[in-house]
């Protein structure tokens, strides 16, 4: 079976490196983006299996990224954000995010949530066929 491909969208380089290093040690493939426009481009080109998305991006809000992805893809989107108000979580989930991790976060919790989304997504794909 192919290794799942994860798209990591985070403008903060140390956090981005933490996430990608963790994914690598857990045997995932990844691509990284530091801006919303890069993220949308990478998502279109590579069709990743899961997207990990920061909301506070320099060029466009992460919520808008979720909306744009959802107009053409059902890929699982897990938000990782420092915004911890309930209203922020609700807005992200209402816009089409599948899960929400508040910063600061534990990397093993992040991996567990990625696994959970992959499991569900693969099952959905299997039933659809
Ligand atoms: Ca950010």
PDB file of C-alpha atoms and ligand atoms in Angstrom:
ATOM      1  CA  UNK A   1       0.000   0.000   0.000  1.00  0.00           C
ATOM      2  CA  UNK A   2       1.194   3.518  -0.772  1.00  0.00           C
ATOM      3  CA  UNK A   3       2.161   5.752   2.101  1.00  0.00           C
ATOM      4  CA  UNK A   4      -0.495   8.394   2.761  1.00  0.00           C
ATOM      5  CA  UNK A   5       0.389  11.880   1.540  1.00  0.00           C
ATOM      6  CA  UNK A   6      -0.168  14.728   4.006  1.00  0.00           C
ATOM      7  CA  UNK A   7      -0.270  18.407   3.025  1.00  0.00           C
ATOM      8  CA  UNK A   8       1.070  20.601   5.850  1.00  0.00           C
ATOM      9  CA  UNK A   9       0.021  24.258   5.677  1.00  0.00           C
ATOM     10  CA  UNK A  10       1.771  26.434   8.251  1.00  0.00           C
ATOM     11  CA  UNK A  11       3.592  29.767   7.874  1.00  0.00           C
ATOM     12  CA  UNK A  12       5.503  29.394  11.147  1.00  0.00           C
ATOM     13  CA  UNK A  13       8.688  27.522  10.116  1.00  0.00           C
ATOM     14  CA  UNK A  14       9.539  25.915  13.509  1.00  0.00           C
ATOM     15  CA  UNK A  15       6.002  24.525  13.861  1.00  0.00           C
ATOM     16  CA  UNK A  16       5.977  23.419  10.228  1.00  0.00           C
ATOM     17  CA  UNK A  17       9.263  21.580  10.797  1.00  0.00           C
ATOM     18  CA  UNK A  18       7.952  19.963  13.963  1.00  0.00           C
ATOM     19  CA  UNK A  19       4.913  18.662  12.079  1.00  0.00           C
ATOM     20  CA  UNK A  20       6.796  17.435   9.017  1.00  0.00           C
ATOM     21  CA  UNK A  21       9.544  15.798  11.098  1.00  0.00           C
ATOM     22  CA  UNK A  22       6.917  13.954  13.116  1.00  0.00           C
ATOM     23  CA  UNK A  23       5.102  12.798   9.971  1.00  0.00           C
ATOM     24  CA  UNK A  24       8.375  11.551   8.534  1.00  0.00           C
ATOM     25  CA  UNK A  25       9.253   9.501  11.634  1.00  0.00           C
ATOM     26  CA  UNK A  26       5.742   7.995  11.454  1.00  0.00           C
ATOM     27  CA  UNK A  27       6.360   6.932   7.838  1.00  0.00           C
ATOM     28  CA  UNK A  28       4.058   9.405   6.087  1.00  0.00           C
ATOM     29  CA  UNK A  29       4.886  11.307   2.932  1.00  0.00           C
ATOM     30  CA  UNK A  30       4.299  15.023   3.122  1.00  0.00           C
ATOM     31  CA  UNK A  31       4.347  18.242   1.177  1.00  0.00           C
ATOM     32  CA  UNK A  32       4.495  21.615   2.904  1.00  0.00           C
ATOM     33  CA  UNK A  33       3.095  25.053   2.136  1.00  0.00           C
ATOM     34  CA  UNK A  34       3.693  28.362   3.943  1.00  0.00           C
ATOM     35  CA  UNK A  35       0.891  30.376   2.333  1.00  0.00           C
ATOM     36  CA  UNK A  36      -2.741  29.836   1.379  1.00  0.00           C
ATOM     37  CA  UNK A  37      -2.090  30.229  -2.345  1.00  0.00           C
ATOM     38  CA  UNK A  38       0.721  27.670  -2.168  1.00  0.00           C
ATOM     39  CA  UNK A  39      -1.600  25.342  -0.221  1.00  0.00           C
ATOM     40  CA  UNK A  40      -4.382  25.593  -2.805  1.00  0.00           C
ATOM     41  CA  UNK A  41      -1.897  24.970  -5.599  1.00  0.00           C
ATOM     42  CA  UNK A  42      -0.332  21.941  -3.849  1.00  0.00           C
ATOM     43  CA  UNK A  43      -3.757  20.503  -3.047  1.00  0.00           C
ATOM     44  CA  UNK A  44      -4.772  20.747  -6.704  1.00  0.00           C
ATOM     45  CA  UNK A  45      -1.552  19.260  -8.058  1.00  0.00           C
ATOM     46  CA  UNK A  46      -0.991  16.432  -5.549  1.00  0.00           C
ATOM     47  CA  UNK A  47      -4.489  15.567  -4.247  1.00  0.00           C
ATOM     48  CA  UNK A  48      -3.183  14.730  -0.737  1.00  0.00           C
ATOM     49  CA  UNK A  49      -4.957  12.228   1.561  1.00  0.00           C
ATOM     50  CA  UNK A  50      -5.137  14.635   4.521  1.00  0.00           C
ATOM     51  CA  UNK A  51      -4.538  18.362   4.919  1.00  0.00           C
ATOM     52  CA  UNK A  52      -3.208  19.863   8.179  1.00  0.00           C
ATOM     53  CA  UNK A  53      -4.124  23.543   8.079  1.00  0.00           C
ATOM     54  CA  UNK A  54      -3.146  26.560  10.143  1.00  0.00           C
ATOM     55  CA  UNK A  55      -5.793  29.309  10.070  1.00  0.00           C
ATOM     56  CA  UNK A  56      -3.540  32.351  10.488  1.00  0.00           C
ATOM     57  CA  UNK A  57      -1.827  32.527   7.091  1.00  0.00           C
ATOM     58  CA  UNK A  58      -0.182  35.630   5.596  1.00  0.00           C
ATOM     59  CA  UNK A  59      -2.159  35.901   2.343  1.00  0.00           C
ATOM     60  CA  UNK A  60      -5.623  34.484   3.024  1.00  0.00           C
ATOM     61  CA  UNK A  61      -7.487  33.220   6.093  1.00  0.00           C
ATOM     62  CA  UNK A  62      -7.442  29.439   6.561  1.00  0.00           C
ATOM     63  CA  UNK A  63     -11.263  29.449   6.695  1.00  0.00           C
ATOM     64  CA  UNK A  64     -11.277  30.658   3.080  1.00  0.00           C
ATOM     65  CA  UNK A  65      -8.823  27.880   2.176  1.00  0.00           C
ATOM     66  CA  UNK A  66     -11.269  25.330   3.653  1.00  0.00           C
ATOM     67  CA  UNK A  67     -14.162  26.812   1.647  1.00  0.00           C
ATOM     68  CA  UNK A  68     -12.214  26.740  -1.604  1.00  0.00           C
ATOM     69  CA  UNK A  69     -10.995  23.152  -1.104  1.00  0.00           C
ATOM     70  CA  UNK A  70     -14.508  22.032  -0.223  1.00  0.00           C
ATOM     71  CA  UNK A  71     -15.868  23.375  -3.507  1.00  0.00           C
ATOM     72  CA  UNK A  72     -14.103  20.509  -5.311  1.00  0.00           C
ATOM     73  CA  UNK A  73     -12.678  17.994  -2.792  1.00  0.00           C
ATOM     74  CA  UNK A  74     -13.789  15.863   0.172  1.00  0.00           C
ATOM     75  CA  UNK A  75     -10.224  15.329   1.441  1.00  0.00           C
ATOM     76  CA  UNK A  76     -10.021  15.342   5.262  1.00  0.00           C
ATOM     77  CA  UNK A  77      -8.967  18.738   6.628  1.00  0.00           C
ATOM     78  CA  UNK A  78      -7.601  18.985  10.176  1.00  0.00           C
ATOM     79  CA  UNK A  79      -7.207  22.539  11.441  1.00  0.00           C
ATOM     80  CA  UNK A  80      -4.265  23.254  13.765  1.00  0.00           C
ATOM     81  CA  UNK A  81      -4.760  26.717  15.198  1.00  0.00           C
ATOM     82  CA  UNK A  82      -3.876  29.008  18.071  1.00  0.00           C
ATOM     83  CA  UNK A  83      -7.444  30.346  17.932  1.00  0.00           C
ATOM     84  CA  UNK A  84      -9.057  28.590  20.848  1.00  0.00           C
ATOM     85  CA  UNK A  85     -12.493  30.225  21.096  1.00  0.00           C
ATOM     86  CA  UNK A  86     -15.467  27.934  20.542  1.00  0.00           C
ATOM     87  CA  UNK A  87     -16.696  30.307  17.826  1.00  0.00           C
ATOM     88  CA  UNK A  88     -13.437  29.808  15.871  1.00  0.00           C
ATOM     89  CA  UNK A  89     -13.760  26.036  16.090  1.00  0.00           C
ATOM     90  CA  UNK A  90     -17.397  26.186  15.040  1.00  0.00           C
ATOM     91  CA  UNK A  91     -16.640  28.436  12.068  1.00  0.00           C
ATOM     92  CA  UNK A  92     -13.878  26.088  10.885  1.00  0.00           C
ATOM     93  CA  UNK A  93     -16.044  22.982  11.278  1.00  0.00           C
ATOM     94  CA  UNK A  94     -19.039  24.681   9.639  1.00  0.00           C
ATOM     95  CA  UNK A  95     -16.836  25.655   6.706  1.00  0.00           C
ATOM     96  CA  UNK A  96     -15.977  22.003   6.142  1.00  0.00           C
ATOM     97  CA  UNK A  97     -13.043  21.134   8.415  1.00  0.00           C
ATOM     98  CA  UNK A  98     -13.196  17.574   9.797  1.00  0.00           C
ATOM     99  CA  UNK A  99     -11.266  18.101  13.012  1.00  0.00           C
ATOM    100  CA  UNK A 100      -9.702  20.877  15.076  1.00  0.00           C
ATOM    101  CA  UNK A 101      -6.505  20.796  17.128  1.00  0.00           C
ATOM    102  CA  UNK A 102      -5.727  23.781  19.359  1.00  0.00           C
ATOM    103  CA  UNK A 103      -2.136  25.010  19.729  1.00  0.00           C
ATOM    104  CA  UNK A 104      -0.083  24.171  21.695  1.00  0.00           C
ATOM    105  CA  UNK A 105      -0.651  20.574  20.680  1.00  0.00           C
ATOM    106  CA  UNK A 106       1.042  17.209  21.256  1.00  0.00           C
ATOM    107  CA  UNK A 107       2.518  15.620  18.147  1.00  0.00           C
ATOM    108  CA  UNK A 108       1.261  12.154  19.044  1.00  0.00           C
ATOM    109  CA  UNK A 109      -2.270  13.499  19.403  1.00  0.00           C
ATOM    110  CA  UNK A 110      -1.867  15.037  15.948  1.00  0.00           C
ATOM    111  CA  UNK A 111      -0.744  11.674  14.515  1.00  0.00           C
ATOM    112  CA  UNK A 112      -3.687   9.893  16.175  1.00  0.00           C
ATOM    113  CA  UNK A 113      -6.093  12.375  14.583  1.00  0.00           C
ATOM    114  CA  UNK A 114      -4.472  11.996  11.169  1.00  0.00           C
ATOM    115  CA  UNK A 115      -4.825   8.203  11.459  1.00  0.00           C
ATOM    116  CA  UNK A 116      -8.442   8.524  12.465  1.00  0.00           C
ATOM    117  CA  UNK A 117      -9.259  10.745   9.475  1.00  0.00           C
ATOM    118  CA  UNK A 118      -7.397   8.451   7.075  1.00  0.00           C
ATOM    119  CA  UNK A 119      -9.299   5.436   8.396  1.00  0.00           C
ATOM    120  CA  UNK A 120     -12.645   7.125   7.874  1.00  0.00           C
ATOM    121  CA  UNK A 121     -11.724   8.532   4.474  1.00  0.00           C
ATOM    122  CA  UNK A 122     -10.490   5.159   3.205  1.00  0.00           C
ATOM    123  CA  UNK A 123     -13.662   3.448   4.477  1.00  0.00           C
ATOM    124  CA  UNK A 124     -15.848   6.015   2.707  1.00  0.00           C
ATOM    125  CA  UNK A 125     -13.867   5.468  -0.489  1.00  0.00           C
ATOM    126  CA  UNK A 126     -14.322   1.710  -0.182  1.00  0.00           C
ATOM    127  CA  UNK A 127     -18.101   1.947   0.261  1.00  0.00           C
ATOM    128  CA  UNK A 128     -18.460   4.370  -2.627  1.00  0.00           C
ATOM    129  CA  UNK A 129     -17.021   1.887  -5.107  1.00  0.00           C
TER     130      UNK A 129
HETATM  131 CA1  LIG B   1       0.128  31.065  11.395  1.00  0.00          CA
END
